[in-house]
Short mmCIF file of C-alpha atoms in Angstrom, two decimals:
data_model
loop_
_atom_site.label_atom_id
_atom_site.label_comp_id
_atom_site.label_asym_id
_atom_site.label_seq_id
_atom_site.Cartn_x
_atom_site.Cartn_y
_atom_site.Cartn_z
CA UNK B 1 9.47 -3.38 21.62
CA UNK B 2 7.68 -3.92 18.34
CA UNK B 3 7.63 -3.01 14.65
CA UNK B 4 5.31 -2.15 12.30
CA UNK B 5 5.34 -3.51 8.53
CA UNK B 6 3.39 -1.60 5.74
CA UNK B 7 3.28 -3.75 2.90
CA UNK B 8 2.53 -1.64 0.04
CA UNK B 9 1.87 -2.78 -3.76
CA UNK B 10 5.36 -0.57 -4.99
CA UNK B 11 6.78 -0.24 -1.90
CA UNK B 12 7.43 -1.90 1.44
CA UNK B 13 7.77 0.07 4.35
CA UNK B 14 9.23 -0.82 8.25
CA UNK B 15 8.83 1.22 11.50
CA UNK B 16 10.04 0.26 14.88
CA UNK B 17 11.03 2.31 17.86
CA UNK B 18 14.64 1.87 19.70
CA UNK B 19 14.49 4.31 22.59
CA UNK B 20 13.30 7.83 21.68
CA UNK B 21 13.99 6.98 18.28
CA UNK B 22 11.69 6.20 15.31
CA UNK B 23 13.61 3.69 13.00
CA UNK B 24 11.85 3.41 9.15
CA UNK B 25 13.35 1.08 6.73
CA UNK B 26 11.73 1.54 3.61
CA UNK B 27 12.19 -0.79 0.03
CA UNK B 28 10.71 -0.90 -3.33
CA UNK B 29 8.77 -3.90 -4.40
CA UNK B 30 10.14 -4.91 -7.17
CA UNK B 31 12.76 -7.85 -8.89
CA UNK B 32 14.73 -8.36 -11.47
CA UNK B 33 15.65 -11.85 -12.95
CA UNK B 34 19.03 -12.43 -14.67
CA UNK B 35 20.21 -15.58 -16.10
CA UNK B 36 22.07 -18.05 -14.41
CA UNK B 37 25.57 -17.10 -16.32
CA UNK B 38 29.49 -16.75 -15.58
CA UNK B 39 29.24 -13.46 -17.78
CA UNK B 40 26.47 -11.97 -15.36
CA UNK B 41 28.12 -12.67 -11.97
CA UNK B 42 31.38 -11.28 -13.35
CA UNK B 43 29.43 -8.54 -13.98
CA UNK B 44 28.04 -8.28 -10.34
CA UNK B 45 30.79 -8.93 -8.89
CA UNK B 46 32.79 -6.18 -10.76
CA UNK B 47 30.29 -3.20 -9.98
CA UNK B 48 29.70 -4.37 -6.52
CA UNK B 49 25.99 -5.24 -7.01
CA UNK B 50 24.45 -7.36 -4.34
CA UNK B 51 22.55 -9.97 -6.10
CA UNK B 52 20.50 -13.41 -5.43
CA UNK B 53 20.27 -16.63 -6.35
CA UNK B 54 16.21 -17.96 -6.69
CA UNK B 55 15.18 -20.66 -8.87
CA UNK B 56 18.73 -21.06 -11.07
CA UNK B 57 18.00 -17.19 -11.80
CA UNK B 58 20.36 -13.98 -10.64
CA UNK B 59 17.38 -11.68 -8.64
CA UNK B 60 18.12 -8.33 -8.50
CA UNK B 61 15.69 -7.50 -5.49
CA UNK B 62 14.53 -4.24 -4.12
CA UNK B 63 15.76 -0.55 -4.81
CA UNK B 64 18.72 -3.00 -6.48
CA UNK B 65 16.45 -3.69 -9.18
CA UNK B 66 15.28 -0.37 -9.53
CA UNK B 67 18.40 1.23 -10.21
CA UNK B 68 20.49 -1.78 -11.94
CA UNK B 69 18.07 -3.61 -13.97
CA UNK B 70 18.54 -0.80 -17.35
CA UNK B 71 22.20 -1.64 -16.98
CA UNK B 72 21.37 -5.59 -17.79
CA UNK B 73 18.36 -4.45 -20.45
CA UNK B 74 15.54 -6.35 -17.95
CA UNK B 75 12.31 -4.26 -16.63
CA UNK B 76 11.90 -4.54 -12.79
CA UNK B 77 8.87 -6.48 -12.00
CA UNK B 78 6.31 -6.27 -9.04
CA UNK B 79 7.01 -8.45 -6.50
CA UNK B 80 3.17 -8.32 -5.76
CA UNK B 81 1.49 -7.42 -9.13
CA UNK B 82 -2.53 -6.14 -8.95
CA UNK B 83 -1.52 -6.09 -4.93
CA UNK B 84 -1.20 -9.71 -4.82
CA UNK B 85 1.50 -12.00 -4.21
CA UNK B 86 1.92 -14.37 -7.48
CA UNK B 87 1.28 -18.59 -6.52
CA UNK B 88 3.17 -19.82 -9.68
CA UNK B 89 6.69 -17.62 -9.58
CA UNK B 90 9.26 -18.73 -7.06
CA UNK B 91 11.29 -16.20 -8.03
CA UNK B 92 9.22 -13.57 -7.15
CA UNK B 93 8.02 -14.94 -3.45
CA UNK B 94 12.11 -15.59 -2.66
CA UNK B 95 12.38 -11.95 -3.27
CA UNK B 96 9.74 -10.86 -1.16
CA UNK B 97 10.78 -12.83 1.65
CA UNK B 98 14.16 -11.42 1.31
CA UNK B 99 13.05 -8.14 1.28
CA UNK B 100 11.07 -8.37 4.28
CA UNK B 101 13.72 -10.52 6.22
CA UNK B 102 16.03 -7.45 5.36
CA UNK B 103 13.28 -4.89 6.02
CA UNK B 104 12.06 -6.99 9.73
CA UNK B 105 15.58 -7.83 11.03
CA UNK B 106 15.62 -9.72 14.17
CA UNK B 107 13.80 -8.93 17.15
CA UNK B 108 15.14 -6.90 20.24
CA UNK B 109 13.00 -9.09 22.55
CA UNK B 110 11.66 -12.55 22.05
CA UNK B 111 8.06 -12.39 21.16
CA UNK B 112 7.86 -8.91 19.70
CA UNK B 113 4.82 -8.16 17.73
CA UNK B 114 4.78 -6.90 14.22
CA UNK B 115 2.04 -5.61 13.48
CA UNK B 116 1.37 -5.88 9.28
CA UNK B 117 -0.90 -4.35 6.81
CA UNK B 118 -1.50 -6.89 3.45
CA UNK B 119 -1.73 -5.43 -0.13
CA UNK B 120 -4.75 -6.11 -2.05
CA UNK B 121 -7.10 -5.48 0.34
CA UNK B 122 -6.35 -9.05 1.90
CA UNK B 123 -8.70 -8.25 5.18
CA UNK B 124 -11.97 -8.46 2.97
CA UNK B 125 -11.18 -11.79 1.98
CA UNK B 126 -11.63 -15.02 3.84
CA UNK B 127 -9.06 -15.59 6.34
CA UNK B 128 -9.07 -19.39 5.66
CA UNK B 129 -7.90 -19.20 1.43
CA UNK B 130 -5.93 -15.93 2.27
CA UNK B 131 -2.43 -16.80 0.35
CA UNK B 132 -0.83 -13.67 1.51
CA UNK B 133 -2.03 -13.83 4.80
CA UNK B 134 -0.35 -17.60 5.10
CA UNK B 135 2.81 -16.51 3.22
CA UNK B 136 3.58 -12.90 5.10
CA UNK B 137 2.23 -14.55 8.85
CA UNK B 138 5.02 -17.55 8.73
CA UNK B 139 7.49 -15.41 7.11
CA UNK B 140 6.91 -12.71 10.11
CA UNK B 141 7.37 -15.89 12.57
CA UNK B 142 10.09 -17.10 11.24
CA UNK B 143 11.75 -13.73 11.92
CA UNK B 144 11.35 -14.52 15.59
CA UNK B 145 8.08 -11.69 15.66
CA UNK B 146 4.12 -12.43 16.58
CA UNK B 147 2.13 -11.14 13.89
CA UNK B 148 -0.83 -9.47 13.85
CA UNK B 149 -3.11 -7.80 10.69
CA UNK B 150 -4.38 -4.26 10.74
CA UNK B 151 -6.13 -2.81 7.68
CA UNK B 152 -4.52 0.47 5.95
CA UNK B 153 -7.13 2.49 6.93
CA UNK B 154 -7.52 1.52 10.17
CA UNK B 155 -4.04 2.34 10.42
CA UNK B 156 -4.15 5.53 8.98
CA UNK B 157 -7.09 6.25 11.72
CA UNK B 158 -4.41 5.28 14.77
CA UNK B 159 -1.55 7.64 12.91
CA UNK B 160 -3.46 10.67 12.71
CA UNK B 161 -6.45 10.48 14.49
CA UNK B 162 -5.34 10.30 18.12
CA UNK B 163 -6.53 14.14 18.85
CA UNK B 164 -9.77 12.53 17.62
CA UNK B 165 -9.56 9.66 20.19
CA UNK B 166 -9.20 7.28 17.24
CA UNK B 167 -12.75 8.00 15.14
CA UNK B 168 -13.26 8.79 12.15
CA UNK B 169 -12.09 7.65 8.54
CA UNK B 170 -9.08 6.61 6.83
CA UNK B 171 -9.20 6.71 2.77
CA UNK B 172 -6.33 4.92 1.29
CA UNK B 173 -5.53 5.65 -2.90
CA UNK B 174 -2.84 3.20 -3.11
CA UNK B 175 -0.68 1.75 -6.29
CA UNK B 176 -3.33 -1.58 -6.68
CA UNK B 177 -6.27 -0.92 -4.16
CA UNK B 178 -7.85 1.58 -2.21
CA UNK B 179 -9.72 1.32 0.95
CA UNK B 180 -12.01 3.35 3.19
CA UNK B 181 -12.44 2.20 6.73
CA UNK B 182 -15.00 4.01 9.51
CA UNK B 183 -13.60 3.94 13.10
CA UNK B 184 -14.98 4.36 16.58
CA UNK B 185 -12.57 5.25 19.30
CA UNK B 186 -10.06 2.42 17.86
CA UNK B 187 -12.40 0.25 16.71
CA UNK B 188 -12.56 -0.83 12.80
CA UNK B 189 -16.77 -0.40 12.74
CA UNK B 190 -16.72 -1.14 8.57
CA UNK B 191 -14.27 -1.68 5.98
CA UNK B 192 -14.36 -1.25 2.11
CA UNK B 193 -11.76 -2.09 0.25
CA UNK B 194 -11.40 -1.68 -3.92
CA UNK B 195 -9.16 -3.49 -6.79
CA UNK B 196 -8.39 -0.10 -7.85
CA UNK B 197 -5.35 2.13 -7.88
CA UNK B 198 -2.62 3.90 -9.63
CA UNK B 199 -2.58 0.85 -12.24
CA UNK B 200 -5.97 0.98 -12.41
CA UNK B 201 -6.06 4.86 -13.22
CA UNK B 202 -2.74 4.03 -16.24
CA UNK B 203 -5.28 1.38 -17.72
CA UNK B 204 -8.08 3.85 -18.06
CA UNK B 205 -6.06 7.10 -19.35
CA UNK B 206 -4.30 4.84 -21.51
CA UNK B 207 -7.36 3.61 -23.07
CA UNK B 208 -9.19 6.82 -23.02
CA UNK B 209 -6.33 9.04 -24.69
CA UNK B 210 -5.73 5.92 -27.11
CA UNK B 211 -2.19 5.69 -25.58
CA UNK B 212 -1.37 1.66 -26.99
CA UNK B 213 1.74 -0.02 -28.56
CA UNK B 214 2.58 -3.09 -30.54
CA UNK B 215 4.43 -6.03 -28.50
CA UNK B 216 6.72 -8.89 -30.10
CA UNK B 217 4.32 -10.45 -31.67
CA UNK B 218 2.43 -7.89 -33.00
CA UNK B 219 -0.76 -7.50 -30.77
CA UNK B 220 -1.77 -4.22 -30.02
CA UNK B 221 -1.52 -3.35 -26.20
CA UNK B 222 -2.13 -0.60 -23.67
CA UNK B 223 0.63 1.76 -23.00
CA UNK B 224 0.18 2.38 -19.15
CA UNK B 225 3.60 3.16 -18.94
CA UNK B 226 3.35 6.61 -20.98
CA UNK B 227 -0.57 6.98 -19.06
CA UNK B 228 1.43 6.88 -15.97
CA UNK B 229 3.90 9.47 -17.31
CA UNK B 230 1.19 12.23 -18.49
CA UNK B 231 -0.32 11.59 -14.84
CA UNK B 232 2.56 11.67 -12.97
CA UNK B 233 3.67 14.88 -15.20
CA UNK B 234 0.70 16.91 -14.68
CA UNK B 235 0.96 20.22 -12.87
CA UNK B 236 -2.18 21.83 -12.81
CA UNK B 237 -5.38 20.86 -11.22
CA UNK B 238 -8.18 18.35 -11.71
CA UNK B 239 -10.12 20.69 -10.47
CA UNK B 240 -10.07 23.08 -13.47
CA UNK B 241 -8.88 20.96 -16.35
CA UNK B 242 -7.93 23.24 -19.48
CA UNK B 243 -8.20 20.90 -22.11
CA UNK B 244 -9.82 17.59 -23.39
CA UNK B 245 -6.50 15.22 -22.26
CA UNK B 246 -6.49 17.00 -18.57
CA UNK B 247 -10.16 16.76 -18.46
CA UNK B 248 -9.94 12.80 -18.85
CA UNK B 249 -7.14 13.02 -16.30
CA UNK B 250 -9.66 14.41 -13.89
CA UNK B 251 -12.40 12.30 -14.97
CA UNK B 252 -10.82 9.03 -14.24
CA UNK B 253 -9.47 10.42 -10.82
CA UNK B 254 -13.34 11.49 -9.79
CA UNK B 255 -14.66 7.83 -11.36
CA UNK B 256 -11.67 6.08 -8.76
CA UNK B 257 -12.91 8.46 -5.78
CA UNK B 258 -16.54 8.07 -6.01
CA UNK B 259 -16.01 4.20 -6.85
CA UNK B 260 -14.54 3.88 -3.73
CA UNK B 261 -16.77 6.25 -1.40
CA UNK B 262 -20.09 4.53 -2.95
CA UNK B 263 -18.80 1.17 -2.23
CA UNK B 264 -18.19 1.82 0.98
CA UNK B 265 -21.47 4.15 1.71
CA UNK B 266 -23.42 0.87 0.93
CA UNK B 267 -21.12 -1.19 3.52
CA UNK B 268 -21.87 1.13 6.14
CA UNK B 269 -25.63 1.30 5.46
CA UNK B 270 -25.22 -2.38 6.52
CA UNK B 271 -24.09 -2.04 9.78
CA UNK B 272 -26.96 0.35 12.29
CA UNK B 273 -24.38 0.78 14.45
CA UNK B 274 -21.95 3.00 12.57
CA UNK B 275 -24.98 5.47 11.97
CA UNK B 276 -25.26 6.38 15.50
CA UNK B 277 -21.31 7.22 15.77
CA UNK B 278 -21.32 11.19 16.96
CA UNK B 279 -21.24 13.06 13.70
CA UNK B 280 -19.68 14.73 11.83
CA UNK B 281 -16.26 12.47 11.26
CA UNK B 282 -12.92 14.02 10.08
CA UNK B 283 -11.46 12.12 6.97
CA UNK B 284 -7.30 11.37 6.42
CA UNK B 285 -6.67 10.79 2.82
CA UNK B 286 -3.04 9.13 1.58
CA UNK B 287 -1.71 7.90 -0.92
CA UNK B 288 0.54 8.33 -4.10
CA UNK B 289 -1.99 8.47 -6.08
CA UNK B 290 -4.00 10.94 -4.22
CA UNK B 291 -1.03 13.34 -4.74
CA UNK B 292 -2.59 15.56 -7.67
CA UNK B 293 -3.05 18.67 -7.55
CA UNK B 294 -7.18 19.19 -7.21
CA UNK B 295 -7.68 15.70 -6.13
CA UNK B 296 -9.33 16.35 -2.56
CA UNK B 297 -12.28 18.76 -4.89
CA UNK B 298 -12.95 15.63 -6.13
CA UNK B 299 -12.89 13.81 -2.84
CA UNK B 300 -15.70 16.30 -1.40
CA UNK B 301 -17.65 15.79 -4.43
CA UNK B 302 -17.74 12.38 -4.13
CA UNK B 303 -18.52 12.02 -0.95
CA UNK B 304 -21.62 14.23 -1.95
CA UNK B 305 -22.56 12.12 -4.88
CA UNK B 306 -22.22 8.92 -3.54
CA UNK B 307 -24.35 9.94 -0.87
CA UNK B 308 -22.67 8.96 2.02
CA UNK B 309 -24.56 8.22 4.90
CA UNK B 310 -22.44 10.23 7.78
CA UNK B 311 -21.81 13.71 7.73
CA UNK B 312 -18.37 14.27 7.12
CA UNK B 313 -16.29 17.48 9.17
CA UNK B 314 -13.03 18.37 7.48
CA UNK B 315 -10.85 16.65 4.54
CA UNK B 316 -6.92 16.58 5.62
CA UNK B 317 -4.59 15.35 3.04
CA UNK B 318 -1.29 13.22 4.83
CA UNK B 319 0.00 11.95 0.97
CA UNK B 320 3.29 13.35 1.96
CA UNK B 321 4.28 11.43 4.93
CA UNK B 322 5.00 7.98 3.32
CA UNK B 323 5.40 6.05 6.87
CA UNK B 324 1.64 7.05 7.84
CA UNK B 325 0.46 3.54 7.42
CA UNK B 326 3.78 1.75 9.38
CA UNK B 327 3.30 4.78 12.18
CA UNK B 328 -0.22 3.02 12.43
CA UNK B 329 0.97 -0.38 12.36
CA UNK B 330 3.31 0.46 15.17
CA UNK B 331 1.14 2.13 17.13
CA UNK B 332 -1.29 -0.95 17.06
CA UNK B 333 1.71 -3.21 18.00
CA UNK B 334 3.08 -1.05 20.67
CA UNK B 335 -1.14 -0.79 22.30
CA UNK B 336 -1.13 -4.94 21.75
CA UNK B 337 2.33 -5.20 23.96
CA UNK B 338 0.96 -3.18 26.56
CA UNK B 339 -2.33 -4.81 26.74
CA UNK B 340 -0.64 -8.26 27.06
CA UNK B 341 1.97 -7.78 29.34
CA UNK B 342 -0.93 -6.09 31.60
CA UNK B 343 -2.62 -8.99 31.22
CA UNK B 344 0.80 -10.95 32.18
CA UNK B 345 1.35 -9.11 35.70
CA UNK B 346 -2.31 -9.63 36.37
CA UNK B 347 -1.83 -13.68 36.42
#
């Protein structure tokens, strides 16, 4: 058997066959930090609140967090913040492993292999200085699993692409990154991936409408949180925008699209290869943030402005199945057990 672990900016996500049954776990990625006190675990104790202890803190961890924190006045906080897991917060890396212990459980067979996708576009990065990458690969170990790194979007490719044999391209609008990656019958051929997202998108609406508030000490600061409101709020259409605030709405969505496409229409020119792939490619979009109403008008218009150098068939939209990118990841795993346990009965 194996499993497949999507690990998402605001959520983490776990998929693994038992079988004819698909088995998803899913968990928000968040924490929050109580003190250390006799009046606090009473507390816990009383409402029947499963808490831990990190770092002489109380860590509400998880969906936990998410709905408890309010009643103990503390804002949940990302476990991986801009997509990336923190070096200097003990706290926060004790919660993420015990999310993904919960998430993982054990294995049903020695040596199963998990295969994981890293937030933060990790797979663009050197392998070598890759934090994540050392943190998430031991943890997965220590679980009793093999681990083994697939990209989002290659992942989306192996979800939805099968009727396809596997080619085409996978476009990722996540919560901290987004990421376009061009495959060839299974085969990652290029990968782009972009530090922008959801939080990205708050930032810019926030600054644009002027949205900003005053903290403690009296500096003035963005107010993403009410950006992300109005966004998440809207119900009509990027594409036809009916007044100055909706039409910044829409702006900042087509600036995060065509970001993304151009950046990766000048990684692809790189490689010869991918411009002889049989043309033209189907696309899967996903994502939370891809969600809006109007949003894939701006995905074909971006595609066309960032002149992207492969002709490009049909746009689907998958933003409502949220285990797309763990389907992937257990697809991957469950084509890497075969493979090797061929390659076992052939020795």
């Amino acid at each position: 058997m194996s499993v497949g672990l999507d690990l998402g900016s605001s959520q983490f996500r776990c998929l693994r066959r038992r079988d004819d049954r698909l088995i998803g776990r899913a968990s928000r990625a968040v924490f929050a930090a109580l003190p250390d006190a006799p009046e606090f675990r009473e507390l816990l104790a009383s409402g029947h609140i499963p808490y831990a202890v990190c770092e002489g803190a109380l860590a509400l961890v998880g969906d936990t967090a998410q709905a408890y924190s309010s009643l103990f006045h503390v804002r949940p906080q990302s476990l991986l913040p801009q997509g990336h897991l923190p070096t200097n917060d003990p706290v926060a890396r004790q919660c993420t492993a015990a999310v993904v212990e919960a998430l993982l459980g054990v294995p049903d067979h020695p040596g199963e292999i998990c295969c994981v996708t890293l937030p933060g576009g990790e797979l663009s990065r050197s392998i070598a200085s890759s934090n994540e990458l050392e943190f998430f690969s031991r943890l997965i170990r220590l679980r009793g699993y093999i681990p083994q790194v697939l990209s989002s979007g290659m992942a989306i490719v192996l979800s939805h692409l099968v009727g396809n044999s596997f080619t085409g391209i996978g476009l990722s609008f996540g919560a901290a990154t987004s990421e376009l990656v061009l495959a060839h019958r299974g085969l990652e051929v290029a990968m782009c991936s972009s530090p922008r997202g959801a939080g990205w998108l708050d930032e810019r609406l926030a600054e644009s409408l002027g949205l900003t508030f005053c903290d403690l000490s009296g500096a003035t600061c963005l107010n993403t949180e009410d950006a992300a409101e109005f966004r998440l709020a809207f119900e009509g259409s990027l594409a036809n925008p009916t007044d100055p605030a909706t039409q910044i709405l829409a702006d900042v969505h087509h600036d995060l699209a065509y970001a993304t496409i151009r950046s990766a229409a000048l990684e692809i020119s790189k490689h010869p290869q991918a411009l002889d792939l049989p043309q033209p490619l189907p696309v899967i979009v996903i994502g939370g943030t891809a969600r809006i109403r109007g949003f894939k008008t701006l995905i074909s218009r971006a595609f066309a402005e960032a002149q992207f150098p492969l002709a490009i068939s049909e746009i689907h939209f998958a933003t409502d199945d949220d285990f797309t990118v763990a389907r992937g990841c257990l697809i991957n795993a469950q084509l890497e057990s075969e493979v090797r346990a061929e390659t076992s009965r052939a020795a």
